Coordinates of C-alpha atoms in Angstrom, one line a residue:
Chain A
M18 CA 0.0 0.0 0.0
S19 CA 2.7 2.4 1.1
R20 CA 4.7 1.5 -2.1
N21 CA 1.7 2.6 -4.2
V22 CA 1.5 5.9 -2.3
A23 CA 5.2 6.5 -2.8
A24 CA 5.0 5.7 -6.5
S25 CA 2.0 8.0 -6.9
Q26 CA 3.9 10.8 -5.1
K27 CA 6.9 10.2 -7.3
R28 CA 4.7 10.5 -10.4
A29 CA 3.3 13.8 -9.1
W30 CA 6.7 15.3 -8.5
I31 CA 7.9 14.2 -12.0
A32 CA 4.7 15.8 -13.5
L33 CA 5.4 19.0 -11.6
A34 CA 9.0 19.1 -12.8
A35 CA 7.8 18.5 -16.4
A36 CA 5.2 21.3 -16.2
L37 CA 7.6 23.7 -14.7
I38 CA 10.2 23.0 -17.4
F39 CA 7.5 23.5 -20.0
H40 CA 6.4 26.9 -18.6
T41 CA 9.9 28.1 -17.9
G42 CA 10.9 27.2 -21.5
L43 CA 7.9 29.1 -22.8
I44 CA 8.9 32.2 -20.8
S45 CA 12.5 32.1 -21.7
L46 CA 11.7 31.8 -25.4
Q47 CA 10.0 35.2 -25.1
S48 CA 12.8 36.9 -23.3
H49 CA 14.8 36.9 -26.6
Q50 CA 12.0 38.8 -28.5
R51 CA 10.5 42.2 -27.6
V52 CA 7.1 41.1 -29.0
D53 CA 6.3 37.4 -29.0
R54 CA 4.5 35.9 -32.0
G55 CA 4.3 32.4 -30.4
F56 CA 1.9 30.1 -32.1
V57 CA 0.7 28.8 -28.7
R58 CA -0.8 32.3 -27.9
V59 CA -2.2 32.6 -31.4
W60 CA -3.9 29.2 -31.1
I61 CA -5.3 29.8 -27.7
L62 CA -6.4 33.4 -28.6
D63 CA -8.2 32.1 -31.7
L64 CA -9.9 29.4 -29.7
L65 CA -11.0 31.6 -26.7
A66 CA -11.7 34.9 -28.3
P67 CA -14.8 33.8 -30.3
V68 CA -16.3 32.4 -27.1
E69 CA -15.4 35.6 -25.3
K70 CA -17.1 37.6 -28.2
L71 CA -20.2 35.4 -27.9
A72 CA -20.3 35.9 -24.1
D73 CA -19.7 39.7 -24.5
R74 CA -22.6 40.0 -27.0
S75 CA -25.0 38.0 -24.8
L76 CA -24.0 40.0 -21.7
F77 CA -24.3 43.3 -23.7
S78 CA -27.9 42.3 -24.7
V79 CA -28.8 41.5 -21.1
H80 CA -27.1 44.6 -19.8
S81 CA -28.9 46.9 -22.2
V82 CA -32.2 45.3 -21.3
W83 CA -31.4 45.8 -17.6
D84 CA -30.2 49.4 -18.2
H85 CA -33.0 50.5 -20.4
Y86 CA -36.0 48.5 -19.3
I87 CA -35.9 46.7 -15.9
S88 CA -34.2 49.5 -13.9
L89 CA -36.8 52.0 -15.2
V90 CA -39.6 49.7 -14.2
E91 CA -38.1 49.4 -10.7
E92 CA -37.7 53.2 -10.4
H93 CA -41.3 54.0 -11.5
E94 CA -43.4 51.3 -9.9
E95 CA -46.4 53.6 -9.7
N96 CA -46.5 53.7 -13.5
V97 CA -46.5 50.0 -14.0
R98 CA -49.8 49.9 -15.8
L99 CA -48.8 52.7 -18.3
R100 CA -45.4 51.1 -18.6
H101 CA -46.8 47.8 -19.7
E102 CA -48.8 49.5 -22.5
N103 CA -45.6 51.2 -23.7
D104 CA -43.2 48.3 -23.2
S105 CA -42.8 47.3 -26.8
L106 CA -42.5 50.9 -28.0
R107 CA -39.9 51.7 -25.4
M108 CA -37.9 48.7 -26.2
E109 CA -38.0 49.5 -29.8
L110 CA -37.0 53.1 -29.1
M111 CA -34.2 52.1 -26.8
Q112 CA -32.8 49.7 -29.4
Q113 CA -33.0 52.4 -32.1
K114 CA -31.3 55.0 -29.8
E115 CA -28.5 52.5 -29.1
Q116 CA -28.2 51.8 -32.8
I117 CA -28.0 55.6 -33.6
L118 CA -25.3 56.1 -30.9
E119 CA -23.4 53.2 -32.3
A120 CA -23.8 54.5 -35.8
Q121 CA -22.6 57.9 -34.7
R122 CA -19.5 56.5 -33.1
I123 CA -18.8 54.4 -36.1
R124 CA -19.4 57.4 -38.5
T125 CA -17.0 59.5 -36.4
L126 CA -14.4 56.8 -36.6
A127 CA -15.1 56.2 -40.3
G128 CA -14.6 60.0 -40.8
M129 CA -11.2 59.6 -39.4
T130 CA -10.3 56.9 -41.9
D131 CA -10.5 59.5 -44.6
S132 CA -7.9 61.7 -42.9
H133 CA -4.2 61.5 -43.1
I134 CA -3.5 58.4 -41.0
G135 CA -3.5 55.9 -43.8
K136 CA -5.5 52.7 -43.9
S137 CA -7.4 51.7 -40.8
V138 CA -10.0 49.3 -39.6
I139 CA -12.8 49.6 -37.0
A140 CA -12.7 47.0 -34.3
R141 CA -15.0 46.2 -31.4
V142 CA -13.6 45.7 -27.8
I143 CA -14.8 42.3 -26.6
G144 CA -12.9 41.7 -23.4
R145 CA -10.5 43.0 -20.8
D146 CA -7.4 41.4 -19.5
P147 CA -8.3 38.7 -17.0
A148 CA -4.9 39.1 -15.3
R149 CA -5.7 42.7 -14.2
N150 CA -3.1 44.2 -16.6
Q151 CA -4.1 47.2 -18.7
T152 CA -5.0 45.4 -21.9
V153 CA -8.2 44.8 -24.0
T154 CA -9.1 42.2 -26.6
I155 CA -10.5 43.4 -29.9
D156 CA -12.3 41.5 -32.7
K157 CA -9.8 42.2 -35.5
G158 CA -6.5 40.4 -36.1
A159 CA -3.8 39.6 -38.6
V160 CA -6.3 38.8 -41.3
D161 CA -7.5 42.4 -41.1
G162 CA -4.0 43.7 -41.4
L163 CA -3.2 44.3 -37.7
R164 CA 0.4 43.6 -36.6
P165 CA 2.2 44.1 -33.3
D166 CA 2.7 47.8 -32.8
S167 CA -0.4 48.9 -34.9
A168 CA -1.7 52.0 -33.2
V169 CA -5.3 51.9 -31.8
I170 CA -7.2 55.2 -31.4
T171 CA -10.6 56.6 -30.9
A172 CA -12.1 60.0 -32.0
E173 CA -11.2 61.3 -28.5
G174 CA -7.6 60.3 -28.4
I175 CA -5.1 57.5 -28.6
V176 CA -5.9 54.2 -26.8
G177 CA -2.8 52.0 -27.2
R178 CA -1.0 49.6 -29.5
V179 CA -1.4 46.0 -30.6
I180 CA 1.0 43.7 -28.8
H181 CA -0.3 40.3 -29.9
A182 CA -2.3 39.6 -33.1
S183 CA -3.9 36.2 -33.8
N184 CA -5.7 35.6 -37.0
H185 CA -9.0 37.2 -36.0
F186 CA -8.4 38.8 -32.6
S187 CA -5.7 41.1 -31.1
I188 CA -4.6 42.1 -27.6
V189 CA -4.2 45.9 -27.2
Q190 CA -1.9 47.3 -24.6
L191 CA -3.5 50.5 -23.2
I192 CA -1.4 53.6 -22.8
V193 CA -2.0 53.5 -19.1
D194 CA -0.2 50.1 -18.8
S195 CA 3.0 50.4 -16.7
Q196 CA 4.9 49.0 -19.6
S197 CA 3.7 51.6 -22.0
A198 CA 5.4 54.8 -23.1
V199 CA 4.3 57.4 -25.7
G200 CA 6.3 60.1 -27.4
V201 CA 4.4 63.4 -26.9
M202 CA 4.7 67.1 -27.5
L203 CA 3.0 70.0 -25.7
E204 CA 0.2 71.4 -27.9
T205 CA 1.1 75.0 -27.2
T206 CA 4.9 75.1 -26.9
R207 CA 5.7 72.0 -29.0
Q208 CA 8.2 70.8 -26.4
R209 CA 8.9 67.0 -26.8
G210 CA 8.5 64.6 -23.9
I211 CA 7.6 61.0 -23.0
L212 CA 4.5 59.9 -21.1
N213 CA 4.6 56.6 -19.2
G214 CA 1.7 54.5 -18.0
M215 CA 1.5 54.0 -14.3
G216 CA -0.9 51.0 -14.1
T217 CA -3.6 53.3 -12.9
R218 CA -6.0 55.6 -14.8
D219 CA -3.4 58.3 -15.3
L220 CA -0.1 58.8 -17.2
A221 CA 3.1 60.2 -15.7
L222 CA 5.5 62.6 -17.5
D223 CA 8.8 60.8 -17.7
Y224 CA 10.8 63.3 -19.7
I225 CA 10.3 66.8 -21.2
D226 CA 12.7 69.4 -22.5
D227 CA 11.7 72.1 -20.0
D228 CA 9.0 71.6 -17.4
N229 CA 9.0 75.1 -15.9
D230 CA 5.9 76.4 -17.7
L231 CA 3.8 73.2 -17.4
K232 CA 0.4 73.9 -15.8
Q233 CA -2.9 72.2 -15.2
G234 CA -5.0 71.9 -18.3
D235 CA -2.1 71.8 -20.8
T236 CA -2.7 69.3 -23.6
F237 CA -0.3 66.7 -25.0
L238 CA -0.4 65.5 -28.6
T239 CA 1.6 62.6 -30.0
S240 CA 5.0 63.6 -31.4
G241 CA 5.3 60.7 -33.8
E242 CA 8.8 60.0 -32.5
D243 CA 7.9 56.6 -31.1
R244 CA 7.1 55.5 -34.6
I245 CA 3.9 53.9 -33.4
Y246 CA 1.4 56.8 -33.3
P247 CA 1.1 59.4 -36.1
K248 CA 2.0 62.9 -35.0
G249 CA -0.7 65.3 -33.8
L250 CA -3.2 62.9 -32.1
L251 CA -4.6 63.9 -28.8
V252 CA -3.1 62.0 -25.8
G253 CA -4.3 63.7 -22.7
T254 CA -4.5 66.8 -20.4
I255 CA -2.4 67.6 -17.4
T256 CA -4.5 67.2 -14.2
Q257 CA -1.8 67.7 -11.6
V258 CA 1.6 69.4 -11.5
G259 CA 3.4 68.3 -8.3
P260 CA 6.7 69.4 -6.7
R261 CA 10.0 68.6 -8.4
K262 CA 11.2 65.0 -7.9
G263 CA 14.8 64.8 -9.0
L264 CA 15.1 66.4 -12.4
L265 CA 11.4 66.7 -13.3
K266 CA 8.2 67.9 -11.7
A267 CA 5.7 65.1 -10.9
V268 CA 3.2 65.6 -13.6
Q269 CA 0.0 63.6 -14.0
V270 CA -1.9 63.4 -17.3
R271 CA -5.4 62.1 -17.8
P272 CA -5.9 60.3 -21.1
A273 CA -8.2 62.1 -23.5
A274 CA -9.9 58.8 -24.5
D275 CA -12.1 57.2 -21.8
L276 CA -10.3 53.9 -21.5
S277 CA -12.8 52.4 -19.1
R278 CA -15.7 52.7 -21.6
L279 CA -14.1 51.6 -24.8
E280 CA -16.5 50.0 -27.3
E281 CA -15.4 50.7 -30.9
V282 CA -11.8 51.7 -31.7
L283 CA -9.9 52.5 -34.9
C284 CA -6.8 50.5 -35.7
L285 CA -4.2 52.0 -38.0
I286 CA -3.0 49.3 -40.3
D287 CA -1.0 51.3 -42.8
F288 CA 0.3 54.2 -41.0
S289 CA 2.9 56.0 -43.2
R290 CA 5.7 57.5 -41.1
S291 CA 5.7 60.6 -43.3
A292 CA 1.9 61.1 -43.0
E293 CA 0.9 63.3 -40.1
I294 CA -2.5 64.3 -38.8
A295 CA -3.5 67.8 -39.8
D296 CA -2.8 69.6 -36.5
P297 CA -4.5 73.0 -36.0
A298 CA -1.9 73.8 -33.4
Q299 CA 0.8 73.3 -35.9
A300 CA 0.3 76.9 -37.0
V301 CA 1.2 78.2 -33.5
P302 CA 4.8 79.3 -33.7
A303 CA 7.1 77.8 -31.1
P304 CA 8.4 80.4 -28.6
Chain B
M7 CA -20.0 -0.9 -36.8
K8 CA -17.3 -0.1 -34.2
T9 CA -18.5 0.0 -30.6
Y10 CA -16.8 2.0 -27.8
P11 CA -16.6 0.8 -24.3
M12 CA -18.9 2.7 -21.9
I13 CA -16.0 3.5 -19.6
R14 CA -14.2 5.4 -22.4
I15 CA -17.3 7.4 -23.2
N16 CA -17.7 8.3 -19.6
T17 CA -14.0 9.4 -19.3
L18 CA -14.4 11.6 -22.5
A19 CA -17.6 13.2 -21.0
I20 CA -15.8 14.0 -17.8
V21 CA -12.8 15.5 -19.7
G22 CA -15.2 17.4 -22.0
K23 CA -17.0 18.8 -19.0
F24 CA -13.7 19.9 -17.3
V25 CA -12.4 21.6 -20.5
T26 CA -15.7 23.4 -21.0
A27 CA -15.7 24.5 -17.3
L28 CA -12.1 25.8 -17.6
I29 CA -12.7 27.7 -20.8
A30 CA -15.9 29.2 -19.2
V31 CA -13.9 30.3 -16.1
V32 CA -11.3 32.3 -18.2
V33 CA -13.9 33.7 -20.6
I34 CA -16.2 34.8 -17.8
Q35 CA -13.3 36.5 -16.0
G36 CA -12.4 38.4 -19.2
V37 CA -15.9 39.5 -20.1
L38 CA -16.9 40.4 -16.6
S39 CA -13.8 42.4 -15.9
F40 CA -14.5 44.4 -19.1
K41 CA -18.1 45.1 -18.2
F42 CA -17.7 45.6 -14.4
K43 CA -14.5 47.1 -13.2
V44 CA -14.6 45.5 -9.8
F45 CA -14.2 42.1 -11.4
G46 CA -10.6 43.1 -12.3
Y47 CA -9.8 42.4 -8.6
F48 CA -11.1 38.8 -8.8
D49 CA -8.9 36.1 -10.2
L50 CA -11.4 33.3 -11.1
P51 CA -8.7 31.0 -12.6
L52 CA -6.7 31.2 -9.3
I53 CA -9.8 30.5 -7.2
F54 CA -10.6 27.5 -9.4
S55 CA -7.0 26.2 -9.3
V56 CA -7.2 26.2 -5.5
F57 CA -10.7 24.8 -5.5
Y58 CA -9.9 21.8 -7.8
G59 CA -6.6 21.3 -5.9
F60 CA -8.5 21.0 -2.6
T61 CA -11.5 19.0 -3.8
L62 CA -9.8 16.6 -6.3
G63 CA -6.8 16.0 -4.1
N64 CA -5.0 14.7 -7.2
P65 CA -1.7 16.6 -7.7
I66 CA -1.2 15.7 -11.4
A67 CA -4.8 16.6 -12.4
S68 CA -4.6 19.8 -10.3
L69 CA -1.4 21.0 -11.8
L70 CA -2.7 20.3 -15.3
I71 CA -5.9 22.2 -14.5
G72 CA -4.0 25.1 -13.0
G73 CA -1.5 25.2 -15.8
S74 CA -4.2 25.2 -18.5
L75 CA -6.1 28.0 -16.7
G76 CA -3.0 30.0 -16.4
L77 CA -2.0 29.6 -20.0
M78 CA -5.4 30.6 -21.3
Q79 CA -5.3 33.6 -18.9
D80 CA -1.9 34.6 -20.3
S81 CA -3.2 34.3 -23.9
L82 CA -6.1 36.6 -23.3
S83 CA -3.9 39.2 -21.6
G84 CA -0.7 41.0 -22.4
V85 CA 1.4 39.3 -19.8
V86 CA 4.3 36.9 -20.6
L87 CA 3.0 33.6 -21.9
G88 CA 3.7 31.1 -19.2
A89 CA 3.8 33.5 -16.2
N90 CA 0.3 32.7 -15.0
G91 CA 0.7 29.1 -16.4
L92 CA 3.7 28.5 -14.1
S93 CA 2.2 30.2 -11.1
K94 CA -1.2 28.4 -11.4
T95 CA 0.6 25.1 -12.0
L96 CA 2.4 25.5 -8.7
I97 CA -0.8 26.6 -6.9
G98 CA -2.8 23.7 -8.2
F99 CA 0.0 21.3 -7.1
C100 CA 0.5 22.9 -3.7
A101 CA -3.3 23.0 -3.1
A102 CA -3.6 19.3 -3.9
M103 CA -0.6 18.4 -1.7
A104 CA -2.0 20.6 1.1
G105 CA -5.4 18.9 0.7
S106 CA -3.8 15.6 1.7
K107 CA -1.9 17.0 4.7
F108 CA -4.2 19.6 6.2
A109 CA -7.9 19.8 7.1
V110 CA -8.9 21.9 4.1
D111 CA -12.5 21.7 5.1
Q112 CA -11.9 24.2 7.9
T113 CA -12.8 27.8 7.1
I114 CA -9.6 29.2 8.6
T115 CA -7.4 26.9 6.5
R116 CA -9.3 27.9 3.4
I117 CA -9.0 31.7 4.2
L118 CA -5.3 31.4 4.8
A119 CA -4.7 29.2 1.7
L120 CA -6.7 31.5 -0.6
F121 CA -5.1 34.7 0.7
L122 CA -1.6 33.4 0.6
F123 CA -2.0 31.7 -2.8
S124 CA -3.5 34.9 -4.2
V125 CA -0.6 37.1 -2.9
G126 CA 2.0 34.5 -4.0
D127 CA 0.4 34.4 -7.5
S128 CA 0.6 38.2 -7.9
L129 CA 4.1 38.3 -6.7
L130 CA 5.3 35.4 -8.9
V131 CA 3.6 36.7 -12.0
T132 CA 5.0 40.2 -11.5
I133 CA 8.5 38.9 -10.9
L134 CA 8.3 36.7 -14.1
G135 CA 6.9 39.6 -16.1
L136 CA 9.7 41.9 -14.9
M137 CA 12.3 39.3 -15.7
V138 CA 11.2 39.2 -19.4
T139 CA 10.1 42.9 -19.9
P140 CA 11.3 45.2 -17.2
A141 CA 8.6 47.8 -16.4
A142 CA 9.5 51.4 -17.2
S143 CA 7.8 52.8 -14.2
A144 CA 5.9 50.2 -12.2
T145 CA 4.5 51.5 -9.0
Y146 CA 5.2 48.8 -6.6
S147 CA 3.7 50.3 -3.5
S148 CA 0.3 50.7 -5.2
A149 CA 0.7 47.3 -6.8
F150 CA 1.1 45.8 -3.3
G151 CA -2.1 47.5 -2.2
T152 CA -3.9 46.1 -5.2
W153 CA -2.6 42.6 -4.5
L154 CA -3.9 42.7 -0.9
L155 CA -7.3 44.0 -2.1
S156 CA -7.4 41.3 -4.8
A157 CA -6.4 38.6 -2.3
T158 CA -9.3 39.7 0.0
F159 CA -11.8 39.6 -2.9
N160 CA -10.5 36.2 -4.0
T161 CA -10.7 34.8 -0.5
L162 CA -14.3 36.0 -0.1
L163 CA -15.4 34.6 -3.4
G164 CA -13.4 31.4 -2.8
L165 CA -15.2 30.9 0.5
V166 CA -18.6 31.3 -1.2
L167 CA -17.6 28.7 -3.8
F168 CA -16.4 26.2 -1.1
G169 CA -19.5 26.8 0.9
Y170 CA -21.6 26.0 -2.2
H171 CA -19.5 22.9 -2.8
D172 CA -20.0 21.8 0.9
R173 CA -23.7 22.2 0.7
R174 CA -24.0 20.2 -2.5
S175 CA -21.8 17.5 -1.0
N176 CA -24.0 17.3 2.1
V177 CA -27.1 17.1 -0.1
T178 CA -25.8 14.3 -2.3
A179 CA -24.2 12.4 0.6

C-alpha cells in the first residue's frame, strides 16, 4: 500500500517538474524577443476569443435590457400599468437609440479613416485582461491587417498599441499600462517629452525638454517619434503638477480617451511615417 | 460498426466537462472584468485552481488544470505567456498536496490558503513579467495594495464557492 502511495507521489513530482520545465521554456523563449509571435498564444487566442465575443454579445444584450428597461420599471413602480402599455414601444425606441449612438460612433471613426492616418479598420472591444493588466481584446486580427505595434485610437484620443495579433483577434496594450510609453509634445509650446503608463487611470510625465511652464489643463499630442502613433493625435491633459522630484516635476496626465468605456476603436494598419495628422496647433509658432 | 466501451465514453464526457468549465472560467473572467471594473480584482482561474486542488486531491490533475487555466489567462492578456501558467501550476499542485496533509474543510485553513496563494500568485507573475520585460515605471507600492485587495476579494469569493460545494456534497451524501 505504502509502495503505491510512494509511486504516486513520485509521479506527481515528476509531472510537476515537467510542467515547470515547459512553462519556464515558454517564458525564456519570449525573453529573446520584444514582441512574441508564439503560435501557442495565437492558437489559444483564436480558440478563446470567439467564445469571449459570444459571451460579450450575450451580456451586452442582457445589460442593455437591464439598463433600459428593468431598472426603469423598478424606479417607477407607480407607473407599472402605463409602462406595460408602452413596453414594446420603449424597447424599440431604446434599441433604435442604441443603434443611432453606435452608428454615430462608427461614423466619427469612419470619418477619421479619410484623414491622413493611412488605412485603418474599425474594431470592437470584446474583453478586458483577466490578469488585471491594462489590456483589452479586440475582434480584429492579422487577417484584417493588424500587426504588433499597430496604433489603436478613438475619436477622443489614442488608446494603445497592438501587442499580440492572432488571425481574427488582437490584444491591445492601453497607454496607461505600466509597460507603455508614448512620445508626446505639448500642444502650445511643441516641447517634446515622454508619457509613461502607471498602471492606474493616469499617465506620468517621464521626460520633457523644459517643465518650468507646465500647468494644469495643458494638452499633450503625439509627437510621432515613437514610430507607433502618427504625429498630432490627442493624448491627454495635465491634471496635476506636483513638486519637483529629482530632475522633473511630478506631472500627471489624464488620457483624452475614456479607456474604461471603450466600445469601438480604430486600428491604424497602414500608418505611413511621413503622413501626419492635420494639426491645427501646428500653426502656432514655437516660442 | 465499431463500438466504444462505456468507460471510455464516460471518461471523455468528464474530460469534456472539465475543458468546458475551464474555458468558461477564463472567458467569464475576461468579459466580466471588461463590463464591471470590480471584477478586475477577482482572479477566477486562481480560485478554481485552489478549488480543484483541494477537492480533487490529485496533484497531477490539479497542476494540469492550474497550468491550463494560467496559459489561457496569459493568452487573453498581455502578460508573458507562461507566467500565469507556471504560477497556477504551482498553486494547483500545492493545493492538492495541502489537501492531503491539512484539514482543508476548515474555514480558517481555506481563508489562509486562498489569501496566501493569491498574494503569492501576484508576486510570482509580477517577478516573471519583470524578468522578461522590465517595467518602465511600475508603481510597486500601489501594486502591493492592489494585491492585498485582490487577495481579499479572491478569499471571499473562494469561501462562497467552497460553501456552495460543501452544501452540494451534504445534499448528495
